[in-house]
Amino acid sequence: MTYTLRKATLADFPAINALFGEMMLSIYGKTDAAYTESNMTHYFNDSEDWICVAESEGRIIGFLSMEVHREEQTYIYFDDISVTANLRGQGIGNALFDEGEKFARSLGISILVLHVEQHNIARHLYERRGFTQHGAVGTRLRMVKHLT
């Protein structure tokens, strides 16, 4: 399968939202949560936050949303990642993570943070990519990776 990675635009919102629904279904068995354009605008304005999409034949097949946090500790928060169900396991998620790490390095940020449900099989992908557990909130694990 061939695909390209690029920065999302507001026109990609419906496809990103559909992939978010797929992610919610695979994790929680339901799709009752969805993005709204108003809670996504920070990704499409001039902020540092952005969404990387994987696209194949004009179709969005995966995305990674990233938020830059410049607080006491500066880090990139990998908010959501989703690859369409029938294409998982083909390296698309890894390619999105590679792009996220490249983005962090371009900003001089060496810390990546994400949360994952303890039962989510994607946790193993994150561990293979160097993320380690740094606490839990309810059923979610906080995972951190330090780039070298």
PDB file of C-alpha atoms in Angstrom:
ATOM      1  CA  MET A   1       0.000   0.000   0.000  1.00  0.00           C
ATOM      2  CA  THR A   2       1.288   3.427  -0.851  1.00  0.00           C
ATOM      3  CA  TYR A   3       0.306   6.504   1.068  1.00  0.00           C
ATOM      4  CA  THR A   4       1.590   9.980   1.759  1.00  0.00           C
ATOM      5  CA  LEU A   5       1.760  11.963   4.972  1.00  0.00           C
ATOM      6  CA  ARG A   6       0.746  15.597   5.087  1.00  0.00           C
ATOM      7  CA  LYS A   7      -0.594  18.304   7.357  1.00  0.00           C
ATOM      8  CA  ALA A   8      -4.372  18.161   7.664  1.00  0.00           C
ATOM      9  CA  THR A   9      -6.627  20.973   6.570  1.00  0.00           C
ATOM     10  CA  LEU A  10     -10.101  21.855   7.788  1.00  0.00           C
ATOM     11  CA  ALA A  11     -11.474  20.094   4.692  1.00  0.00           C
ATOM     12  CA  ASP A  12     -10.133  16.825   6.179  1.00  0.00           C
ATOM     13  CA  PHE A  13     -12.269  17.236   9.310  1.00  0.00           C
ATOM     14  CA  PRO A  14     -15.070  14.803   8.276  1.00  0.00           C
ATOM     15  CA  ALA A  15     -12.594  12.018   7.464  1.00  0.00           C
ATOM     16  CA  ILE A  16     -10.627  12.632  10.679  1.00  0.00           C
ATOM     17  CA  ASN A  17     -13.865  12.553  12.654  1.00  0.00           C
ATOM     18  CA  ALA A  18     -14.854   9.247  11.017  1.00  0.00           C
ATOM     19  CA  LEU A  19     -11.482   7.757  11.980  1.00  0.00           C
ATOM     20  CA  PHE A  20     -11.959   9.064  15.519  1.00  0.00           C
ATOM     21  CA  GLY A  21     -15.253   7.150  15.580  1.00  0.00           C
ATOM     22  CA  GLU A  22     -13.472   3.980  14.429  1.00  0.00           C
ATOM     23  CA  MET A  23     -10.921   4.457  17.210  1.00  0.00           C
ATOM     24  CA  MET A  24     -13.649   4.905  19.834  1.00  0.00           C
ATOM     25  CA  LEU A  25     -15.432   1.790  18.584  1.00  0.00           C
ATOM     26  CA  SER A  26     -12.278  -0.325  18.796  1.00  0.00           C
ATOM     27  CA  ILE A  27     -11.379   0.922  22.284  1.00  0.00           C
ATOM     28  CA  TYR A  28     -14.765   1.350  23.966  1.00  0.00           C
ATOM     29  CA  GLY A  29     -17.160  -0.590  21.740  1.00  0.00           C
ATOM     30  CA  LYS A  30     -19.175   2.556  20.990  1.00  0.00           C
ATOM     31  CA  THR A  31     -18.924   5.699  18.914  1.00  0.00           C
ATOM     32  CA  ASP A  32     -21.002   8.120  20.955  1.00  0.00           C
ATOM     33  CA  ALA A  33     -18.195  10.682  21.180  1.00  0.00           C
ATOM     34  CA  ALA A  34     -17.144  12.801  18.244  1.00  0.00           C
ATOM     35  CA  TYR A  35     -15.049  15.824  17.508  1.00  0.00           C
ATOM     36  CA  THR A  36     -16.719  19.127  16.775  1.00  0.00           C
ATOM     37  CA  GLU A  37     -15.215  21.706  14.485  1.00  0.00           C
ATOM     38  CA  SER A  38     -15.072  24.166  17.387  1.00  0.00           C
ATOM     39  CA  ASN A  39     -12.856  21.896  19.504  1.00  0.00           C
ATOM     40  CA  MET A  40     -10.603  21.233  16.509  1.00  0.00           C
ATOM     41  CA  THR A  41      -9.937  24.783  15.286  1.00  0.00           C
ATOM     42  CA  HIS A  42      -6.620  25.063  17.138  1.00  0.00           C
ATOM     43  CA  TYR A  43      -5.222  22.418  14.781  1.00  0.00           C
ATOM     44  CA  PHE A  44      -6.076  24.472  11.704  1.00  0.00           C
ATOM     45  CA  ASN A  45      -5.106  27.996  12.729  1.00  0.00           C
ATOM     46  CA  ASP A  46      -1.625  29.390  13.191  1.00  0.00           C
ATOM     47  CA  SER A  47      -0.911  27.572  16.472  1.00  0.00           C
ATOM     48  CA  GLU A  48       1.868  25.019  16.771  1.00  0.00           C
ATOM     49  CA  ASP A  49      -0.706  22.221  17.194  1.00  0.00           C
ATOM     50  CA  TRP A  50      -1.365  20.148  14.114  1.00  0.00           C
ATOM     51  CA  ILE A  51      -2.714  16.931  12.702  1.00  0.00           C
ATOM     52  CA  CYS A  52      -0.720  14.704  10.399  1.00  0.00           C
ATOM     53  CA  VAL A  53      -2.826  12.570   8.065  1.00  0.00           C
ATOM     54  CA  ALA A  54      -1.944   9.497   6.046  1.00  0.00           C
ATOM     55  CA  GLU A  55      -3.653   9.583   2.670  1.00  0.00           C
ATOM     56  CA  SER A  56      -3.987   6.910  -0.003  1.00  0.00           C
ATOM     57  CA  GLU A  57      -5.748   7.412  -3.327  1.00  0.00           C
ATOM     58  CA  GLY A  58      -7.396  10.596  -2.082  1.00  0.00           C
ATOM     59  CA  ARG A  59      -8.713   8.967   1.099  1.00  0.00           C
ATOM     60  CA  ILE A  60      -7.591   9.736   4.665  1.00  0.00           C
ATOM     61  CA  ILE A  61      -6.592   6.393   6.201  1.00  0.00           C
ATOM     62  CA  GLY A  62      -4.970   7.545   9.425  1.00  0.00           C
ATOM     63  CA  PHE A  63      -4.137  10.560  11.546  1.00  0.00           C
ATOM     64  CA  LEU A  64      -2.103  11.705  14.530  1.00  0.00           C
ATOM     65  CA  SER A  65      -3.126  14.875  16.368  1.00  0.00           C
ATOM     66  CA  MET A  66      -0.366  16.682  18.273  1.00  0.00           C
ATOM     67  CA  GLU A  67      -0.479  19.521  20.770  1.00  0.00           C
ATOM     68  CA  VAL A  68       2.518  21.575  21.852  1.00  0.00           C
ATOM     69  CA  HIS A  69       2.587  22.267  25.585  1.00  0.00           C
ATOM     70  CA  ARG A  70       4.942  24.975  26.758  1.00  0.00           C
ATOM     71  CA  GLU A  71       4.448  24.830  30.480  1.00  0.00           C
ATOM     72  CA  GLU A  72       6.782  24.063  33.367  1.00  0.00           C
ATOM     73  CA  GLN A  73       7.902  21.146  31.216  1.00  0.00           C
ATOM     74  CA  THR A  74       7.728  21.553  27.434  1.00  0.00           C
ATOM     75  CA  TYR A  75       6.419  18.529  25.572  1.00  0.00           C
ATOM     76  CA  ILE A  76       4.395  17.357  22.603  1.00  0.00           C
ATOM     77  CA  TYR A  77       1.150  15.621  23.526  1.00  0.00           C
ATOM     78  CA  PHE A  78       0.072  12.939  21.072  1.00  0.00           C
ATOM     79  CA  ASP A  79      -3.650  13.437  21.583  1.00  0.00           C
ATOM     80  CA  ASP A  80      -5.221  10.882  19.239  1.00  0.00           C
ATOM     81  CA  ILE A  81      -3.965   8.407  16.683  1.00  0.00           C
ATOM     82  CA  SER A  82      -6.148   6.270  14.485  1.00  0.00           C
ATOM     83  CA  VAL A  83      -5.637   4.110  11.425  1.00  0.00           C
ATOM     84  CA  THR A  84      -8.645   2.721   9.598  1.00  0.00           C
ATOM     85  CA  ALA A  85      -9.381  -0.763  10.927  1.00  0.00           C
ATOM     86  CA  ASN A  86      -8.726  -2.759   7.745  1.00  0.00           C
ATOM     87  CA  LEU A  87      -5.270  -1.181   7.281  1.00  0.00           C
ATOM     88  CA  ARG A  88      -3.877  -1.576  10.791  1.00  0.00           C
ATOM     89  CA  GLY A  89      -0.640  -3.518  11.128  1.00  0.00           C
ATOM     90  CA  GLN A  90       0.804  -2.202   7.862  1.00  0.00           C
ATOM     91  CA  GLY A  91       3.173   0.404   9.320  1.00  0.00           C
ATOM     92  CA  ILE A  92       0.921   3.445   8.931  1.00  0.00           C
ATOM     93  CA  GLY A  93       0.808   4.110  12.687  1.00  0.00           C
ATOM     94  CA  ASN A  94       4.605   3.867  12.861  1.00  0.00           C
ATOM     95  CA  ALA A  95       4.930   6.307   9.966  1.00  0.00           C
ATOM     96  CA  LEU A  96       2.629   8.756  11.759  1.00  0.00           C
ATOM     97  CA  PHE A  97       4.708   8.418  14.925  1.00  0.00           C
ATOM     98  CA  ASP A  98       7.907   8.982  12.908  1.00  0.00           C
ATOM     99  CA  GLU A  99       6.398  12.194  11.551  1.00  0.00           C
ATOM    100  CA  GLY A 100       5.387  13.251  15.075  1.00  0.00           C
ATOM    101  CA  GLU A 101       8.923  12.699  16.331  1.00  0.00           C
ATOM    102  CA  LYS A 102      10.314  14.658  13.382  1.00  0.00           C
ATOM    103  CA  PHE A 103       7.896  17.488  14.226  1.00  0.00           C
ATOM    104  CA  ALA A 104       9.028  17.490  17.878  1.00  0.00           C
ATOM    105  CA  ARG A 105      12.691  17.613  16.873  1.00  0.00           C
ATOM    106  CA  SER A 106      12.010  20.493  14.460  1.00  0.00           C
ATOM    107  CA  LEU A 107      10.714  22.486  17.461  1.00  0.00           C
ATOM    108  CA  GLY A 108      13.595  21.411  19.689  1.00  0.00           C
ATOM    109  CA  ILE A 109      11.242  19.434  21.948  1.00  0.00           C
ATOM    110  CA  SER A 110      12.501  16.118  23.274  1.00  0.00           C
ATOM    111  CA  ILE A 111       9.573  14.882  25.374  1.00  0.00           C
ATOM    112  CA  LEU A 112       6.515  13.127  23.953  1.00  0.00           C
ATOM    113  CA  VAL A 113       3.490  12.281  26.097  1.00  0.00           C
ATOM    114  CA  LEU A 114       0.352  10.261  25.422  1.00  0.00           C
ATOM    115  CA  HIS A 115      -2.411   8.482  27.285  1.00  0.00           C
ATOM    116  CA  VAL A 116      -3.687   5.008  26.458  1.00  0.00           C
ATOM    117  CA  GLU A 117      -6.348   2.782  27.941  1.00  0.00           C
ATOM    118  CA  GLN A 118      -4.703  -0.080  29.822  1.00  0.00           C
ATOM    119  CA  HIS A 119      -6.585  -2.674  27.744  1.00  0.00           C
ATOM    120  CA  ASN A 120      -5.835  -1.011  24.384  1.00  0.00           C
ATOM    121  CA  ILE A 121      -3.625  -3.282  22.283  1.00  0.00           C
ATOM    122  CA  ALA A 122      -1.983  -0.172  20.766  1.00  0.00           C
ATOM    123  CA  ARG A 123      -0.170   0.154  24.088  1.00  0.00           C
ATOM    124  CA  HIS A 124       2.289  -2.460  22.811  1.00  0.00           C
ATOM    125  CA  LEU A 125       3.080  -0.328  19.745  1.00  0.00           C
ATOM    126  CA  TYR A 126       3.821   2.616  22.031  1.00  0.00           C
ATOM    127  CA  GLU A 127       6.099   0.499  24.212  1.00  0.00           C
ATOM    128  CA  ARG A 128       7.986  -0.782  21.155  1.00  0.00           C
ATOM    129  CA  ARG A 129       8.448   2.839  20.105  1.00  0.00           C
ATOM    130  CA  GLY A 130      10.120   3.666  23.431  1.00  0.00           C
ATOM    131  CA  PHE A 131       7.233   5.037  25.479  1.00  0.00           C
ATOM    132  CA  THR A 132       7.269   4.020  29.138  1.00  0.00           C
ATOM    133  CA  GLN A 133       4.550   4.220  31.744  1.00  0.00           C
ATOM    134  CA  HIS A 134       4.647   7.253  34.042  1.00  0.00           C
ATOM    135  CA  GLY A 135       1.515   6.937  36.125  1.00  0.00           C
ATOM    136  CA  ALA A 136      -2.143   6.229  35.553  1.00  0.00           C
ATOM    137  CA  VAL A 137      -5.379   8.150  35.739  1.00  0.00           C
ATOM    138  CA  GLY A 138      -8.287   5.771  36.189  1.00  0.00           C
ATOM    139  CA  THR A 139      -8.054   3.195  33.412  1.00  0.00           C
ATOM    140  CA  ARG A 140      -5.643   5.284  31.338  1.00  0.00           C
ATOM    141  CA  LEU A 141      -1.871   5.052  31.439  1.00  0.00           C
ATOM    142  CA  ARG A 142       0.303   8.128  30.993  1.00  0.00           C
ATOM    143  CA  MET A 143       3.228   7.204  28.768  1.00  0.00           C
ATOM    144  CA  VAL A 144       6.329   9.277  28.044  1.00  0.00           C
ATOM    145  CA  LYS A 145       9.175   9.070  25.570  1.00  0.00           C
ATOM    146  CA  HIS A 146      12.393  11.093  25.665  1.00  0.00           C
ATOM    147  CA  LEU A 147      13.877  11.672  22.233  1.00  0.00           C
ATOM    148  CA  THR A 148      17.644  11.443  21.918  1.00  0.00           C
TER     149      THR A 148
END
